Amino acid sequence: GVDEAGRGPLVGSVFAAAVILPPDYDLAGLADSKKLSEKKRDALAEEIRRQAAAWCVASADVAEIAELNILHAPMLAMPRAVDGLAVTPQKVWIDGNRVPKDLNVPAEAVVKGDSKIIEISAASVLAKTARDAEMYELAKRYPQYGFDRHKGYGTAQHLAALKQYGVLPEHRRDFAPVKTLLAQGNLFEE
């Protein structure tokens, strides 16, 4: 199962995870990461990493998002996650309606797969918790932006911090609110 996290935020990388579960997995409560509390996601992520036959998390960074755009950047991260698996899968199920062209294994896109296929659900949890971890690291470096609370999404708090403190190198420069502030010369100054 393969899924991604982080298309919508104004800052940071987009993450993808690939997970192969053994037949005897025991992951009670596993569901699409968006339907789980952060505490439940964190606990499940630990269990998934412990129980999986193989797992890998990969990303596409802000420069790659700028080069490819946010629609295509996950298509870079997903094959990286699949290629990073310690076991080569026979087939990959991908959440959504598109299959990355650079996959080296047979694949099928499954719309709403994160709520239909347990392996995709597991991948969604690993991708989301990795994405959140990046936001917590950014929050340590730039506490005034509130990344630990809004996770980089374009909330009123984030937009206010952007206007007050400026655009960080980690912001996605081609996203409208960031682009507008850059045009005004509003860059973060240490």
PDB file of C-alpha atoms in Angstrom:
ATOM      1  CA  GLY A   1       0.000   0.000   0.000  1.00  0.00           C
ATOM      2  CA  VAL A   2       1.192   3.517  -0.861  1.00  0.00           C
ATOM      3  CA  ASP A   3      -0.156   6.913   0.187  1.00  0.00           C
ATOM      4  CA  GLU A   4       1.057  10.480   0.472  1.00  0.00           C
ATOM      5  CA  ALA A   5       0.610  13.354   2.916  1.00  0.00           C
ATOM      6  CA  GLY A   6       1.198  17.070   2.705  1.00  0.00           C
ATOM      7  CA  ARG A   7      -0.159  18.317  -0.617  1.00  0.00           C
ATOM      8  CA  GLY A   8      -2.132  21.214   0.870  1.00  0.00           C
ATOM      9  CA  PRO A   9       0.220  22.954   3.328  1.00  0.00           C
ATOM     10  CA  LEU A  10       2.127  26.121   2.473  1.00  0.00           C
ATOM     11  CA  VAL A  11       5.404  24.838   3.897  1.00  0.00           C
ATOM     12  CA  GLY A  12       7.579  21.743   3.936  1.00  0.00           C
ATOM     13  CA  SER A  13       7.983  18.524   1.999  1.00  0.00           C
ATOM     14  CA  VAL A  14       5.362  16.174   0.650  1.00  0.00           C
ATOM     15  CA  PHE A  15       5.743  12.660   2.076  1.00  0.00           C
ATOM     16  CA  ALA A  16       4.894   9.218   0.738  1.00  0.00           C
ATOM     17  CA  ALA A  17       4.976   5.878   2.518  1.00  0.00           C
ATOM     18  CA  ALA A  18       4.913   2.295   1.288  1.00  0.00           C
ATOM     19  CA  VAL A  19       3.927  -0.571   3.588  1.00  0.00           C
ATOM     20  CA  ILE A  20       3.821  -4.343   3.198  1.00  0.00           C
ATOM     21  CA  LEU A  21       1.849  -6.003   5.989  1.00  0.00           C
ATOM     22  CA  PRO A  22       2.233  -9.681   6.920  1.00  0.00           C
ATOM     23  CA  PRO A  23      -0.878 -11.923   6.898  1.00  0.00           C
ATOM     24  CA  ASP A  24      -0.916 -12.023  10.714  1.00  0.00           C
ATOM     25  CA  TYR A  25      -0.848  -8.259  11.396  1.00  0.00           C
ATOM     26  CA  ASP A  26      -2.745  -6.962  14.419  1.00  0.00           C
ATOM     27  CA  LEU A  27      -3.494  -3.270  13.935  1.00  0.00           C
ATOM     28  CA  ALA A  28      -6.794  -2.683  15.692  1.00  0.00           C
ATOM     29  CA  GLY A  29      -8.304   0.698  14.910  1.00  0.00           C
ATOM     30  CA  LEU A  30      -6.251   1.306  11.770  1.00  0.00           C
ATOM     31  CA  ALA A  31      -8.075   3.630   9.366  1.00  0.00           C
ATOM     32  CA  ASP A  32      -7.360   6.488   6.995  1.00  0.00           C
ATOM     33  CA  SER A  33      -4.963   8.796   8.880  1.00  0.00           C
ATOM     34  CA  LYS A  34      -7.303  11.776   8.439  1.00  0.00           C
ATOM     35  CA  LYS A  35      -9.947   9.951  10.517  1.00  0.00           C
ATOM     36  CA  LEU A  36      -7.620   9.270  13.470  1.00  0.00           C
ATOM     37  CA  SER A  37      -6.545  11.494  16.332  1.00  0.00           C
ATOM     38  CA  GLU A  38      -2.878  12.463  16.397  1.00  0.00           C
ATOM     39  CA  LYS A  39      -2.341  10.330  19.504  1.00  0.00           C
ATOM     40  CA  LYS A  40      -3.905   7.273  17.810  1.00  0.00           C
ATOM     41  CA  ARG A  41      -1.876   7.890  14.606  1.00  0.00           C
ATOM     42  CA  ASP A  42       1.368   8.062  16.583  1.00  0.00           C
ATOM     43  CA  ALA A  43       0.598   4.811  18.426  1.00  0.00           C
ATOM     44  CA  LEU A  44      -0.416   3.058  15.214  1.00  0.00           C
ATOM     45  CA  ALA A  45       2.672   4.319  13.371  1.00  0.00           C
ATOM     46  CA  GLU A  46       4.842   2.649  15.982  1.00  0.00           C
ATOM     47  CA  GLU A  47       2.881  -0.609  15.639  1.00  0.00           C
ATOM     48  CA  ILE A  48       2.975  -0.483  11.835  1.00  0.00           C
ATOM     49  CA  ARG A  49       6.755  -0.052  11.827  1.00  0.00           C
ATOM     50  CA  ARG A  50       7.067  -2.945  14.301  1.00  0.00           C
ATOM     51  CA  GLN A  51       4.708  -5.354  12.530  1.00  0.00           C
ATOM     52  CA  ALA A  52       5.225  -4.565   8.833  1.00  0.00           C
ATOM     53  CA  ALA A  53       7.083  -7.018   6.634  1.00  0.00           C
ATOM     54  CA  ALA A  54       8.600  -3.882   5.083  1.00  0.00           C
ATOM     55  CA  TRP A  55       7.995  -0.143   5.171  1.00  0.00           C
ATOM     56  CA  CYS A  56       9.615   3.015   3.850  1.00  0.00           C
ATOM     57  CA  VAL A  57       8.877   6.734   4.041  1.00  0.00           C
ATOM     58  CA  ALA A  58      10.239   9.094   1.389  1.00  0.00           C
ATOM     59  CA  SER A  59       9.646  12.704   0.438  1.00  0.00           C
ATOM     60  CA  ALA A  60       9.942  15.378  -2.199  1.00  0.00           C
ATOM     61  CA  ASP A  61      11.321  18.613  -0.784  1.00  0.00           C
ATOM     62  CA  VAL A  62      10.299  22.218  -1.344  1.00  0.00           C
ATOM     63  CA  ALA A  63      12.714  22.674  -4.275  1.00  0.00           C
ATOM     64  CA  GLU A  64      11.305  19.572  -5.995  1.00  0.00           C
ATOM     65  CA  ILE A  65       7.743  20.767  -5.354  1.00  0.00           C
ATOM     66  CA  ALA A  66       8.653  24.118  -6.951  1.00  0.00           C
ATOM     67  CA  GLU A  67      10.252  22.368  -9.935  1.00  0.00           C
ATOM     68  CA  LEU A  68       7.519  19.784 -10.554  1.00  0.00           C
ATOM     69  CA  ASN A  69       4.431  21.368  -8.881  1.00  0.00           C
ATOM     70  CA  ILE A  70       2.456  19.865  -6.024  1.00  0.00           C
ATOM     71  CA  LEU A  71       0.513  17.518  -8.294  1.00  0.00           C
ATOM     72  CA  HIS A  72       3.666  15.860  -9.630  1.00  0.00           C
ATOM     73  CA  ALA A  73       5.925  15.978  -6.553  1.00  0.00           C
ATOM     74  CA  PRO A  74       4.083  13.103  -4.804  1.00  0.00           C
ATOM     75  CA  MET A  75       4.641  11.081  -7.987  1.00  0.00           C
ATOM     76  CA  LEU A  76       8.353  11.465  -7.239  1.00  0.00           C
ATOM     77  CA  ALA A  77       8.061  10.587  -3.546  1.00  0.00           C
ATOM     78  CA  MET A  78       5.917   7.474  -4.080  1.00  0.00           C
ATOM     79  CA  PRO A  79       8.417   5.527  -6.220  1.00  0.00           C
ATOM     80  CA  ARG A  80      11.140   6.525  -3.758  1.00  0.00           C
ATOM     81  CA  ALA A  81       9.107   4.923  -0.956  1.00  0.00           C
ATOM     82  CA  VAL A  82       8.462   1.752  -2.991  1.00  0.00           C
ATOM     83  CA  ASP A  83      12.123   1.526  -4.062  1.00  0.00           C
ATOM     84  CA  GLY A  84      13.170   1.896  -0.423  1.00  0.00           C
ATOM     85  CA  LEU A  85      11.269  -1.192   0.714  1.00  0.00           C
ATOM     86  CA  ALA A  86      13.474  -4.051   1.959  1.00  0.00           C
ATOM     87  CA  VAL A  87      11.119  -6.466   0.169  1.00  0.00           C
ATOM     88  CA  THR A  88      10.044  -5.989  -3.452  1.00  0.00           C
ATOM     89  CA  PRO A  89       6.241  -6.045  -3.644  1.00  0.00           C
ATOM     90  CA  GLN A  90       4.427  -8.117  -6.251  1.00  0.00           C
ATOM     91  CA  LYS A  91       1.859  -5.364  -6.703  1.00  0.00           C
ATOM     92  CA  VAL A  92       1.313  -1.893  -5.282  1.00  0.00           C
ATOM     93  CA  TRP A  93      -2.023  -0.268  -4.421  1.00  0.00           C
ATOM     94  CA  ILE A  94      -1.886   3.520  -4.483  1.00  0.00           C
ATOM     95  CA  ASP A  95      -4.428   5.814  -2.897  1.00  0.00           C
ATOM     96  CA  GLY A  96      -5.992   8.067  -5.517  1.00  0.00           C
ATOM     97  CA  ASN A  97      -6.572   7.980  -9.228  1.00  0.00           C
ATOM     98  CA  ARG A  98      -3.024   8.149 -10.599  1.00  0.00           C
ATOM     99  CA  VAL A  99      -0.112   5.725 -10.744  1.00  0.00           C
ATOM    100  CA  PRO A 100       3.403   7.225 -10.842  1.00  0.00           C
ATOM    101  CA  LYS A 101       5.115   6.345 -14.118  1.00  0.00           C
ATOM    102  CA  ASP A 102       8.453   5.536 -12.450  1.00  0.00           C
ATOM    103  CA  LEU A 103       7.245   2.543 -10.433  1.00  0.00           C
ATOM    104  CA  ASN A 104       9.186  -0.626 -11.146  1.00  0.00           C
ATOM    105  CA  VAL A 105       6.348  -2.943 -10.071  1.00  0.00           C
ATOM    106  CA  PRO A 106       2.753  -3.469 -11.215  1.00  0.00           C
ATOM    107  CA  ALA A 107       0.438  -0.927  -9.591  1.00  0.00           C
ATOM    108  CA  GLU A 108      -3.195   0.012  -9.335  1.00  0.00           C
ATOM    109  CA  ALA A 109      -4.700   3.321  -8.251  1.00  0.00           C
ATOM    110  CA  VAL A 110      -7.609   2.953  -5.814  1.00  0.00           C
ATOM    111  CA  VAL A 111      -9.858   5.972  -5.239  1.00  0.00           C
ATOM    112  CA  LYS A 112     -10.436   6.361  -1.481  1.00  0.00           C
ATOM    113  CA  GLY A 113      -8.060   3.431  -1.038  1.00  0.00           C
ATOM    114  CA  ASP A 114      -6.993   4.706   2.381  1.00  0.00           C
ATOM    115  CA  SER A 115     -10.441   3.679   3.669  1.00  0.00           C
ATOM    116  CA  LYS A 116     -10.713   0.469   1.602  1.00  0.00           C
ATOM    117  CA  ILE A 117      -7.300  -1.248   1.732  1.00  0.00           C
ATOM    118  CA  ILE A 118      -5.546  -1.767   5.069  1.00  0.00           C
ATOM    119  CA  GLU A 119      -2.048  -1.492   3.540  1.00  0.00           C
ATOM    120  CA  ILE A 120      -2.917   1.927   2.111  1.00  0.00           C
ATOM    121  CA  SER A 121      -4.329   2.946   5.503  1.00  0.00           C
ATOM    122  CA  ALA A 122      -1.031   1.918   7.093  1.00  0.00           C
ATOM    123  CA  ALA A 123       0.905   3.927   4.499  1.00  0.00           C
ATOM    124  CA  SER A 124      -1.321   6.963   5.118  1.00  0.00           C
ATOM    125  CA  VAL A 125      -0.501   6.816   8.839  1.00  0.00           C
ATOM    126  CA  LEU A 126       3.265   6.592   8.247  1.00  0.00           C
ATOM    127  CA  ALA A 127       3.219   9.411   5.673  1.00  0.00           C
ATOM    128  CA  LYS A 128       1.142  11.682   7.919  1.00  0.00           C
ATOM    129  CA  THR A 129       3.230  11.079  11.050  1.00  0.00           C
ATOM    130  CA  ALA A 130       6.448  11.721   9.075  1.00  0.00           C
ATOM    131  CA  ARG A 131       4.969  14.951   7.724  1.00  0.00           C
ATOM    132  CA  ASP A 132       3.916  16.002  11.245  1.00  0.00           C
ATOM    133  CA  ALA A 133       7.418  15.230  12.541  1.00  0.00           C
ATOM    134  CA  GLU A 134       8.850  17.644   9.963  1.00  0.00           C
ATOM    135  CA  MET A 135       6.429  20.312  11.190  1.00  0.00           C
ATOM    136  CA  TYR A 136       7.470  19.753  14.823  1.00  0.00           C
ATOM    137  CA  GLU A 137      11.105  20.210  13.811  1.00  0.00           C
ATOM    138  CA  LEU A 138      10.216  23.448  12.005  1.00  0.00           C
ATOM    139  CA  ALA A 139       8.291  24.574  15.103  1.00  0.00           C
ATOM    140  CA  LYS A 140      11.453  24.173  17.190  1.00  0.00           C
ATOM    141  CA  ARG A 141      13.430  26.355  14.760  1.00  0.00           C
ATOM    142  CA  TYR A 142      10.671  28.915  14.164  1.00  0.00           C
ATOM    143  CA  PRO A 143       8.285  28.802  17.152  1.00  0.00           C
ATOM    144  CA  GLN A 144       6.622  32.081  16.176  1.00  0.00           C
ATOM    145  CA  TYR A 145       4.969  30.426  13.138  1.00  0.00           C
ATOM    146  CA  GLY A 146       2.976  27.834  15.110  1.00  0.00           C
ATOM    147  CA  PHE A 147       3.806  24.853  12.875  1.00  0.00           C
ATOM    148  CA  ASP A 148       3.177  22.486  15.785  1.00  0.00           C
ATOM    149  CA  ARG A 149      -0.452  23.623  15.804  1.00  0.00           C
ATOM    150  CA  HIS A 150      -1.477  24.156  12.162  1.00  0.00           C
ATOM    151  CA  LYS A 151       1.025  21.743  10.538  1.00  0.00           C
ATOM    152  CA  GLY A 152       1.783  24.239   7.778  1.00  0.00           C
ATOM    153  CA  TYR A 153      -1.748  24.641   6.441  1.00  0.00           C
ATOM    154  CA  GLY A 154      -2.932  28.106   5.430  1.00  0.00           C
ATOM    155  CA  THR A 155      -4.780  28.879   8.652  1.00  0.00           C
ATOM    156  CA  ALA A 156      -5.423  32.413   9.843  1.00  0.00           C
ATOM    157  CA  GLN A 157      -2.642  31.948  12.416  1.00  0.00           C
ATOM    158  CA  HIS A 158      -0.145  30.794   9.773  1.00  0.00           C
ATOM    159  CA  LEU A 159      -1.057  33.587   7.347  1.00  0.00           C
ATOM    160  CA  ALA A 160      -0.720  36.183  10.121  1.00  0.00           C
ATOM    161  CA  ALA A 161       2.723  34.796  11.056  1.00  0.00           C
ATOM    162  CA  LEU A 162       3.777  34.855   7.401  1.00  0.00           C
ATOM    163  CA  LYS A 163       2.814  38.519   7.134  1.00  0.00           C
ATOM    164  CA  GLN A 164       4.471  39.427  10.435  1.00  0.00           C
ATOM    165  CA  TYR A 165       7.701  37.412  10.164  1.00  0.00           C
ATOM    166  CA  GLY A 166       8.114  36.787   6.430  1.00  0.00           C
ATOM    167  CA  VAL A 167       8.555  33.837   4.102  1.00  0.00           C
ATOM    168  CA  LEU A 168      10.932  31.085   5.244  1.00  0.00           C
ATOM    169  CA  PRO A 169      13.181  29.080   2.900  1.00  0.00           C
ATOM    170  CA  GLU A 170      10.950  26.083   3.732  1.00  0.00           C
ATOM    171  CA  HIS A 171       7.791  27.781   2.406  1.00  0.00           C
ATOM    172  CA  ARG A 172       6.412  26.678  -0.953  1.00  0.00           C
ATOM    173  CA  ARG A 173       7.107  29.709  -3.083  1.00  0.00           C
ATOM    174  CA  ASP A 174       4.574  28.933  -5.816  1.00  0.00           C
ATOM    175  CA  PHE A 175       1.591  28.677  -3.422  1.00  0.00           C
ATOM    176  CA  ALA A 176      -0.587  31.800  -3.756  1.00  0.00           C
ATOM    177  CA  PRO A 177      -0.326  33.332  -0.240  1.00  0.00           C
ATOM    178  CA  VAL A 178       3.440  32.784  -0.178  1.00  0.00           C
ATOM    179  CA  LYS A 179       3.887  34.039  -3.738  1.00  0.00           C
ATOM    180  CA  THR A 180       1.967  37.228  -2.892  1.00  0.00           C
ATOM    181  CA  LEU A 181       4.176  37.960   0.122  1.00  0.00           C
ATOM    182  CA  LEU A 182       7.342  37.249  -1.876  1.00  0.00           C
ATOM    183  CA  ALA A 183       6.214  39.747  -4.513  1.00  0.00           C
ATOM    184  CA  GLN A 184       6.032  42.298  -1.681  1.00  0.00           C
ATOM    185  CA  GLY A 185       9.579  41.401  -0.602  1.00  0.00           C
ATOM    186  CA  ASN A 186       8.382  39.905   2.662  1.00  0.00           C
ATOM    187  CA  LEU A 187      11.212  37.491   3.550  1.00  0.00           C
ATOM    188  CA  PHE A 188      12.087  36.108   6.963  1.00  0.00           C
ATOM    189  CA  GLU A 189      15.075  37.840   8.541  1.00  0.00           C
ATOM    190  CA  GLU A 190      16.963  36.271  11.413  1.00  0.00           C
TER     191      GLU A 190
END
